PDB file of C-alpha atoms and ligand atoms in Angstrom:
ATOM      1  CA  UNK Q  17       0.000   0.000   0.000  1.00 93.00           C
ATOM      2  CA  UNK Q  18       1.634   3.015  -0.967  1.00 97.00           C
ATOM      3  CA  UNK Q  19       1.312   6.162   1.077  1.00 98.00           C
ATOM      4  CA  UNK Q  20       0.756   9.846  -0.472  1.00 98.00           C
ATOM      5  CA  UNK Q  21       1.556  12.568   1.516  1.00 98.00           C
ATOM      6  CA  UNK Q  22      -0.958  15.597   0.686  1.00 98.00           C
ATOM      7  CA  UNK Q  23      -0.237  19.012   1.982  1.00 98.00           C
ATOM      8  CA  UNK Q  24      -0.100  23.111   1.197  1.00 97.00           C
ATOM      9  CA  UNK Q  25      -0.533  25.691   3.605  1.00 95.00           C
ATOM     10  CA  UNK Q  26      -3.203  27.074   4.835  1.00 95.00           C
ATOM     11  CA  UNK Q  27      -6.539  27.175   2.995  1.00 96.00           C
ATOM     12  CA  UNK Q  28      -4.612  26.529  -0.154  1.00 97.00           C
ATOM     13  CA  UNK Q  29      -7.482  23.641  -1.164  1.00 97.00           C
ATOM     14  CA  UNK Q  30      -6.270  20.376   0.624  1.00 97.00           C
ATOM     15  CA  UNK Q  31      -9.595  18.934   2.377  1.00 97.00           C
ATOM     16  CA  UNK Q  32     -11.409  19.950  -1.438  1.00 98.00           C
ATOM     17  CA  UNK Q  33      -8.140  18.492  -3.019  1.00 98.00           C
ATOM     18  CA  UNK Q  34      -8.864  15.259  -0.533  1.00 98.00           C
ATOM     19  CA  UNK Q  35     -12.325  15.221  -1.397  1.00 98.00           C
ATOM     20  CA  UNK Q  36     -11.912  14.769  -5.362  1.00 98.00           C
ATOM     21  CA  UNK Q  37      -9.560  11.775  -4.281  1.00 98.00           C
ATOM     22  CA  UNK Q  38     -12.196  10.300  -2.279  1.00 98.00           C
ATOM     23  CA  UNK Q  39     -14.739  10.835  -5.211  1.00 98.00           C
ATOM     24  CA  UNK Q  40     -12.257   8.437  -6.726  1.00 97.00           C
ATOM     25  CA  UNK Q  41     -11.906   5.945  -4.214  1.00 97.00           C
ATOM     26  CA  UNK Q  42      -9.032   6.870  -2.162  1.00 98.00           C
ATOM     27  CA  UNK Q  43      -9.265   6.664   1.421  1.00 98.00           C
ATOM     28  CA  UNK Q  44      -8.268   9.832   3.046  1.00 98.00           C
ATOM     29  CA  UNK Q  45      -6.829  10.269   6.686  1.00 98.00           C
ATOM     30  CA  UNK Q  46      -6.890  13.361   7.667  1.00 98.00           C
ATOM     31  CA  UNK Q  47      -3.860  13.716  10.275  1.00 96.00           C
ATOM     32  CA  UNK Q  48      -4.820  17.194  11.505  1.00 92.00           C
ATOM     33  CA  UNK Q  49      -8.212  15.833  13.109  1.00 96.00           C
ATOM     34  CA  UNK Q  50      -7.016  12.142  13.869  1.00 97.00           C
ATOM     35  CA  UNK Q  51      -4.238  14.541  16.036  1.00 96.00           C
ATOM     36  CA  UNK Q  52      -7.202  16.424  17.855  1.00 95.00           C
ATOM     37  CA  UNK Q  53      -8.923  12.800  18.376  1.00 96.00           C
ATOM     38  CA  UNK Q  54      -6.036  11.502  19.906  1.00 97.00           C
ATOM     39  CA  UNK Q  55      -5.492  14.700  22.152  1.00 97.00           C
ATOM     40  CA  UNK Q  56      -9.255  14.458  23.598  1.00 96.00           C
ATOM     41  CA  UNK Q  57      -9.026  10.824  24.122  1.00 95.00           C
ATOM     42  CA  UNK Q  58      -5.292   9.500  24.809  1.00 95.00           C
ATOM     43  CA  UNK Q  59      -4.997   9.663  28.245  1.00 95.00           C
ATOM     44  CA  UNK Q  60      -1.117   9.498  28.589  1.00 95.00           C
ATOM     45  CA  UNK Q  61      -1.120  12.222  25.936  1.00 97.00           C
ATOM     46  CA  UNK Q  62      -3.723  14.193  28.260  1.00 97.00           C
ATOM     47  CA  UNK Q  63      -1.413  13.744  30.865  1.00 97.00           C
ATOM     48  CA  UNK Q  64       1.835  15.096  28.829  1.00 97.00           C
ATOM     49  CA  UNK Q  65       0.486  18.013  27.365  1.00 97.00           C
ATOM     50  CA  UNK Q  66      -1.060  19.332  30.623  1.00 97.00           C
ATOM     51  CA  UNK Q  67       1.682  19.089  32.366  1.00 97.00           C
ATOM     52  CA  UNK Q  68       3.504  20.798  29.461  1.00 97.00           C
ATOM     53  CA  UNK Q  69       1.387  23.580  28.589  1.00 97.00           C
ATOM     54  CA  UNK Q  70      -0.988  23.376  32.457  1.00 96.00           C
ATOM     55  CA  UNK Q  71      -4.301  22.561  33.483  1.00 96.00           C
ATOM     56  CA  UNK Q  72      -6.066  25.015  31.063  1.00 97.00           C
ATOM     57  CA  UNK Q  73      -5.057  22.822  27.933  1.00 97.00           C
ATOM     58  CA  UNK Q  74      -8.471  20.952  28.641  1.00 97.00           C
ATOM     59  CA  UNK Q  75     -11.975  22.315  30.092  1.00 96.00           C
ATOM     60  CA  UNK Q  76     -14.182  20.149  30.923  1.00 94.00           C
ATOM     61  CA  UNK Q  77     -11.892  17.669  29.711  1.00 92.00           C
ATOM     62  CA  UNK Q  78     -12.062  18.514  26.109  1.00 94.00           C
ATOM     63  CA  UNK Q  79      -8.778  19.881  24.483  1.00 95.00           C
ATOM     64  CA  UNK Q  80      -8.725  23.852  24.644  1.00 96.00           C
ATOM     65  CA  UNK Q  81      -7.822  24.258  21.211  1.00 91.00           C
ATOM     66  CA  UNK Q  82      -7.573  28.256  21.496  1.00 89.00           C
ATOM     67  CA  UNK Q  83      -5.514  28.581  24.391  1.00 94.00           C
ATOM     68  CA  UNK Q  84      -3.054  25.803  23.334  1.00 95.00           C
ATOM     69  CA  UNK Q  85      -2.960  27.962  19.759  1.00 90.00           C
ATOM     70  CA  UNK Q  86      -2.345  30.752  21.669  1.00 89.00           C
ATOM     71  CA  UNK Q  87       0.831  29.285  23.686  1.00 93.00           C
ATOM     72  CA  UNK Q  88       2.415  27.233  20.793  1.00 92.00           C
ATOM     73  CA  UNK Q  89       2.276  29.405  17.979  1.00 84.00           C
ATOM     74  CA  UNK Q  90       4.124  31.814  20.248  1.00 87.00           C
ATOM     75  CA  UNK Q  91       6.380  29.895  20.993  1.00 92.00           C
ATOM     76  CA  UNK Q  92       8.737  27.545  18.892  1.00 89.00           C
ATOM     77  CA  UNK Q  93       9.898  25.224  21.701  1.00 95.00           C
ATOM     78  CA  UNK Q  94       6.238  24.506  22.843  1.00 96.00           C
ATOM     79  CA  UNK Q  95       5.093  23.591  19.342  1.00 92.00           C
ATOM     80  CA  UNK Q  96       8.070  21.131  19.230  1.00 92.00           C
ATOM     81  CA  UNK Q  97       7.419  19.718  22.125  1.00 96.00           C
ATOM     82  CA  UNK Q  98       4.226  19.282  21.671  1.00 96.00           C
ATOM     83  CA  UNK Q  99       4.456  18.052  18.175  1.00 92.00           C
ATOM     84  CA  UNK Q 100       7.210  15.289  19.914  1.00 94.00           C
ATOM     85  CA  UNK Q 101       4.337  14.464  22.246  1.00 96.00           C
ATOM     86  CA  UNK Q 102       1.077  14.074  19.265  1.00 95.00           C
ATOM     87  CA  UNK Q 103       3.345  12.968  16.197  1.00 91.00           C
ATOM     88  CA  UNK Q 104       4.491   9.656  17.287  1.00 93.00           C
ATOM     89  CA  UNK Q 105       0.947   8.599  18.279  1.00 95.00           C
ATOM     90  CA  UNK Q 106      -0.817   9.419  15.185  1.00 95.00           C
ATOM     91  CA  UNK Q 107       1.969   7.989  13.038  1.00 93.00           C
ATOM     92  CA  UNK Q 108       1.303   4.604  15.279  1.00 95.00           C
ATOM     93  CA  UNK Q 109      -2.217   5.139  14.656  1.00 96.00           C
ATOM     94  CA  UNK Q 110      -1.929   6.102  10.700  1.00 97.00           C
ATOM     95  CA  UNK Q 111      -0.211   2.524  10.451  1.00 96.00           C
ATOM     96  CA  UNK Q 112      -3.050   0.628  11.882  1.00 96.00           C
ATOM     97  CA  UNK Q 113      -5.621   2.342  10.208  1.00 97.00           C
ATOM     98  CA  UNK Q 114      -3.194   1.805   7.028  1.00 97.00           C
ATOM     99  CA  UNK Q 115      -3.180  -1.793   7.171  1.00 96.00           C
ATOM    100  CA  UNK Q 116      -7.229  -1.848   6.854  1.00 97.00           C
ATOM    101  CA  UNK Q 117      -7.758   0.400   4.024  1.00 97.00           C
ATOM    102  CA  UNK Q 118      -7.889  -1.453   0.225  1.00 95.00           C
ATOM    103  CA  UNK Q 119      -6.743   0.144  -3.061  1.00 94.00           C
ATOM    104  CA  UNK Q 120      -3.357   0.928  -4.528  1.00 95.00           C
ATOM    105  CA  UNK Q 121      -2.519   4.282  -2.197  1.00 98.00           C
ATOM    106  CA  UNK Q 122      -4.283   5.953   0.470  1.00 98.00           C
ATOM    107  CA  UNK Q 123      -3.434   9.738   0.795  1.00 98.00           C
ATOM    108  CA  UNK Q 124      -2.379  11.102   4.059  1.00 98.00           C
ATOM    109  CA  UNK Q 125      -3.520  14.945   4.487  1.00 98.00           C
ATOM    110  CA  UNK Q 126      -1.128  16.630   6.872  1.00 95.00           C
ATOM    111  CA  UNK Q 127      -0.896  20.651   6.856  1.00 92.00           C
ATOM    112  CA  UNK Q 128       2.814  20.369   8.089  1.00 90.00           C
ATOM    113  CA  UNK Q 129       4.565  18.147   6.795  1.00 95.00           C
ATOM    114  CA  UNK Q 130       8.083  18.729   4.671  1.00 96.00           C
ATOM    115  CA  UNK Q 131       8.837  20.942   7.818  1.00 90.00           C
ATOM    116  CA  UNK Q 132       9.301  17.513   9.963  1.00 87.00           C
ATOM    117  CA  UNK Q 133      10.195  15.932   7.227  1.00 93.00           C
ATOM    118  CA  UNK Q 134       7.363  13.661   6.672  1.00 93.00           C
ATOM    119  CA  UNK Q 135       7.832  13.368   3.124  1.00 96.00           C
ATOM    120  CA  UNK Q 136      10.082  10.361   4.353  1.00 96.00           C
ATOM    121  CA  UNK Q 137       7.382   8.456   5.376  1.00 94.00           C
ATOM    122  CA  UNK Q 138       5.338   8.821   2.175  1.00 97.00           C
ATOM    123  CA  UNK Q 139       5.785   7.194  -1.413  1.00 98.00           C
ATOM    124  CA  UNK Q 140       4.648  10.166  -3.051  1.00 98.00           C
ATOM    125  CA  UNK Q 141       3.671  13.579  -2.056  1.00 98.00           C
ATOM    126  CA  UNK Q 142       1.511  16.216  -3.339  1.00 98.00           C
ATOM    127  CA  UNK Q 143       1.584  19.972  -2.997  1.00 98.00           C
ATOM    128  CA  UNK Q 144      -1.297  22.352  -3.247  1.00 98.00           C
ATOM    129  CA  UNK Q 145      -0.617  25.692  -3.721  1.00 98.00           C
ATOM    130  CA  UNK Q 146      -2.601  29.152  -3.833  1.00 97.00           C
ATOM    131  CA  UNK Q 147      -1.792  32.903  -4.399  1.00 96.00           C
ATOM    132  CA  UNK Q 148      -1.505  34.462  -0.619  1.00 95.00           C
ATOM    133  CA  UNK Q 149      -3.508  36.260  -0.796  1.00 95.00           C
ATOM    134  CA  UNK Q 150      -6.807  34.022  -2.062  1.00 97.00           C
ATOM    135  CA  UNK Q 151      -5.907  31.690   0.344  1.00 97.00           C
ATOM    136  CA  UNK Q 152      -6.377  34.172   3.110  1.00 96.00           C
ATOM    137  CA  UNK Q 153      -9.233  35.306   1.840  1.00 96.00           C
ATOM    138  CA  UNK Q 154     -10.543  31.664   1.523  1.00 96.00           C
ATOM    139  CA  UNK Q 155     -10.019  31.375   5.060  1.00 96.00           C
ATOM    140  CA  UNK Q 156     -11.519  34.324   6.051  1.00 96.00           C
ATOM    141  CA  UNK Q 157     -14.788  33.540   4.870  1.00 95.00           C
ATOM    142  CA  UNK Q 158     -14.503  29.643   5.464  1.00 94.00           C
ATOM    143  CA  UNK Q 159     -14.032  30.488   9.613  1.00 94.00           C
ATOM    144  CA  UNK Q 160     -14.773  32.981  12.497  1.00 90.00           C
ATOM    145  CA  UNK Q 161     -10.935  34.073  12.505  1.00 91.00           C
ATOM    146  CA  UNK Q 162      -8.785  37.400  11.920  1.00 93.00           C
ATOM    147  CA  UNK Q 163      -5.841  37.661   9.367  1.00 94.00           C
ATOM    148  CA  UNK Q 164      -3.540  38.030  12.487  1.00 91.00           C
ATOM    149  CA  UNK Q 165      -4.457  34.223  13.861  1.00 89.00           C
ATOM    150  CA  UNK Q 166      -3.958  33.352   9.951  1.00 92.00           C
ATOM    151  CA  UNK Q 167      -0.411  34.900   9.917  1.00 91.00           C
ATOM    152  CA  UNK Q 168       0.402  33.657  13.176  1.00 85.00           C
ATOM    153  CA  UNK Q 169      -0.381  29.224  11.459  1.00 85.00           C
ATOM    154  CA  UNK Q 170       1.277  30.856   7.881  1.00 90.00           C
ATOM    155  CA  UNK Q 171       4.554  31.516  10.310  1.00 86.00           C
ATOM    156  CA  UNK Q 172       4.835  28.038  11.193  1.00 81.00           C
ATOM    157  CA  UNK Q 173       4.933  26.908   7.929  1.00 89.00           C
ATOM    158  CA  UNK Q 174       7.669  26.878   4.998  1.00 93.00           C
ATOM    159  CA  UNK Q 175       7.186  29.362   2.037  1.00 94.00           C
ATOM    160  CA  UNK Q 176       5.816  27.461  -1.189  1.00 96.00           C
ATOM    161  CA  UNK Q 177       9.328  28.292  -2.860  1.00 96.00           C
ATOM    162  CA  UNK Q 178      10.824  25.770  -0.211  1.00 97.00           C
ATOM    163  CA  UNK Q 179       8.133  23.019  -0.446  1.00 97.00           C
ATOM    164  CA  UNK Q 180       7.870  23.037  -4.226  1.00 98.00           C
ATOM    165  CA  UNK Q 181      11.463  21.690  -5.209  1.00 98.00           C
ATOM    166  CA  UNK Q 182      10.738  18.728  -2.769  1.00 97.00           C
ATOM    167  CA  UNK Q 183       7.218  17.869  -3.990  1.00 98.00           C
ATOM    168  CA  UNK Q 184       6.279  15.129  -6.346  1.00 98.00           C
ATOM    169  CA  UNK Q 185       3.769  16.789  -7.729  1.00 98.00           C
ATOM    170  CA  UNK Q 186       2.282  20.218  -7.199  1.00 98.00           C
ATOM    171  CA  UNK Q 187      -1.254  21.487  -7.835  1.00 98.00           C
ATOM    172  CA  UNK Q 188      -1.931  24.820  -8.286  1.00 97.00           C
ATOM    173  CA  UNK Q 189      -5.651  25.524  -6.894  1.00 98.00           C
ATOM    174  CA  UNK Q 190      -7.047  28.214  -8.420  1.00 97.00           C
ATOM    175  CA  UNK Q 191      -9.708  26.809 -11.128  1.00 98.00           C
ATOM    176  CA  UNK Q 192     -12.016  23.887  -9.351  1.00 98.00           C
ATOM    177  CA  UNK Q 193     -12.486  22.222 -12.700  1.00 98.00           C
ATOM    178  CA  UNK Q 194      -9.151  22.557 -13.632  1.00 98.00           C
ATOM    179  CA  UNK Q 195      -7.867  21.042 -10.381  1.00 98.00           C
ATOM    180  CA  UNK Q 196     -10.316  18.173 -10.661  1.00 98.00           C
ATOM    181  CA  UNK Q 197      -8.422  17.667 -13.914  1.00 98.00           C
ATOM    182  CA  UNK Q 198      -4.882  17.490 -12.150  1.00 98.00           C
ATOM    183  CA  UNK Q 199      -6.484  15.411  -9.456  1.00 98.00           C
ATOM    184  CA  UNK Q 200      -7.298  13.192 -12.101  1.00 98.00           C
ATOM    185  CA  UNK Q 201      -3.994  12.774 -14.056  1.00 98.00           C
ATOM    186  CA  UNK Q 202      -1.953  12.114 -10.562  1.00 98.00           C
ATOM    187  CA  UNK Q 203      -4.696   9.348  -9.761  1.00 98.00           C
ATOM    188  CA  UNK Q 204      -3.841   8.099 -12.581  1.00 97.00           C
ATOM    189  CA  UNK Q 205       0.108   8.340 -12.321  1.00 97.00           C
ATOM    190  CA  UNK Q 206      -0.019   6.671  -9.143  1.00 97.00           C
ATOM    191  CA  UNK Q 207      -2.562   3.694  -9.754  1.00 94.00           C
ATOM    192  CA  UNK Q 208      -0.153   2.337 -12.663  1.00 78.00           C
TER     193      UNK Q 208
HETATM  194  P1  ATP R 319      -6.647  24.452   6.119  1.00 55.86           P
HETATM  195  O1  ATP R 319      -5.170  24.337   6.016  1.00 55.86           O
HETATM  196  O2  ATP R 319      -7.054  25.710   6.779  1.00 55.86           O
HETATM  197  O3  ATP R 319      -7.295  23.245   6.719  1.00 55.86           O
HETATM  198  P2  ATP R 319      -7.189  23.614   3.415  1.00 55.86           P
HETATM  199  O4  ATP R 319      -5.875  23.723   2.733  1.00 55.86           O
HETATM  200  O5  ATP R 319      -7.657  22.240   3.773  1.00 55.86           O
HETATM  201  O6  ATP R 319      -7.235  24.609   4.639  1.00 55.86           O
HETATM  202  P3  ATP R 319      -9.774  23.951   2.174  1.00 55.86           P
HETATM  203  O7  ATP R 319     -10.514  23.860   3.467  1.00 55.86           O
HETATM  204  O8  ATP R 319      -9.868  22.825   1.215  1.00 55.86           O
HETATM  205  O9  ATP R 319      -8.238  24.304   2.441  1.00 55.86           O
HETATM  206  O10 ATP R 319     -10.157  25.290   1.401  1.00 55.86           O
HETATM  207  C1  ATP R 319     -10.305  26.512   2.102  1.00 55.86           C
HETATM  208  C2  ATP R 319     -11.603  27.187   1.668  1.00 55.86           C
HETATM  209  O11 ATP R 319     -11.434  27.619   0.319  1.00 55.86           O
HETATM  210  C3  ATP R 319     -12.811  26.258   1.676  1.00 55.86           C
HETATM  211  O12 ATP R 319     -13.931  26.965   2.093  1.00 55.86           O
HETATM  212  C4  ATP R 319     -12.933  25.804   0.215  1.00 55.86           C
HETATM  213  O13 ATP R 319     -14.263  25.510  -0.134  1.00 55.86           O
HETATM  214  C5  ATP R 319     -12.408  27.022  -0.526  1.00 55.86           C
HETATM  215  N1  ATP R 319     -11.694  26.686  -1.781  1.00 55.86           N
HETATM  216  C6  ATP R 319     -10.827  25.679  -1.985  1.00 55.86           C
HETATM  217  N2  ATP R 319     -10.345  25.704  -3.237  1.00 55.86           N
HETATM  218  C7  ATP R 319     -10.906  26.762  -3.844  1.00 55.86           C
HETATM  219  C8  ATP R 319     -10.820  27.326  -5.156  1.00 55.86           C
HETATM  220  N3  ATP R 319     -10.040  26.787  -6.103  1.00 55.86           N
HETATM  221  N4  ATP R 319     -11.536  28.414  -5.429  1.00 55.86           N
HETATM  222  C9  ATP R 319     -12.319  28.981  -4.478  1.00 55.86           C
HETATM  223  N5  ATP R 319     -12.480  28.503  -3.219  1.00 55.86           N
HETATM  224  C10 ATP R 319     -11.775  27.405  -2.901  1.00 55.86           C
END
């Protein structure tokens, strides 16, 4: 079973990218939210990241997703540690979810993921990309956010210019239909 990494930054198109490859009968895992799974129901990695980033990391025992956002994309050392503390469990639990999909790839949607150099663990990966600006814009009207908590995620990640030269293949998403079309000719790449 080969493994395709799928990322871009922010609002660049990956869950619509991930979609179309569903459409075609990929199965998708979509590391971002297995992550926030694991964070609201691990209870050794409850354990770590409260006694990494304190007792306000959960109320009512569900994970405080602004206040950790707050602290870690502050703060570089945090959102290592933290990422040292999530990654290795949801790359244990990619694996066994792995092993039960069918088909000749499954695609692994990660936001970050030539920054840890994840592309090691995949077979292929695929980059979406998306003028700044639109992308911001995208994200503006998809969620109840502020371009400053945009810049403050766009910070954490590489600059298309450094992800491009170490993708296998890159999709510009600007036109749906014409990215449906690129979706379609990498499907097909990769299935032969
Ligand atoms: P994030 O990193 O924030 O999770 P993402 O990369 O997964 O974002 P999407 O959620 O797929 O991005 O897209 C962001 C928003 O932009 C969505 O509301 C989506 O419907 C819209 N969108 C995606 N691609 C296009 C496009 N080519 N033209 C216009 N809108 C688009």
């Amino acid at each position: 079973m080969k493994v395709v990494g799928l990322t871009g930054g922010i609002g660049s198109g990956k869950s619509t990218i991930a979609r179309m490859f569903q459409n075609l009968g990929v199965s998708i895992y979509v590391a971002d939210d297995e992550a926030k799974k694991l964070m609201n129901t691990d209870e050794s990695i409850k354990r770590r990241i409260i006694e990494l980033l304190g007792n306000d990391s959960y109320v009512d025992d569900q994970l405080n997703r602004t206040f950790i956002a707050t602290i870690v994309y502050n703060d570089k050392t945090k959102l290592d540690q933290l990422n040292a503390i999530v990654h290795p469990a949801v790359a244990h639990h990619f694996d066994v979810w792995k092993n039960k999909q069918k088909g000749d790839y499954v695609i692994k949607e990660v936001a970050i993921l030539f920054e840890n150099d994840g592309q090691k663990q995949c077979d292929f990966t695929i980059l979406v990309t998306a003028p700044l600006e639109d992308r911001i814009e995208r994200v503006l009207i998809r969620d109840q956010t502020t371009r400053d908590q945009i810049y403050s995620r766009i910070n954490n990640q590489w600059d298309d210019t450094q992800k491009i030269p170490l993708a296998d293949f890159v999709i510009h998403n600007i036109d749906l239909e014409e990215t449906e079309n690129q979706v379609y000719e990498i499907h097909k790449k990769i299935s032969s």
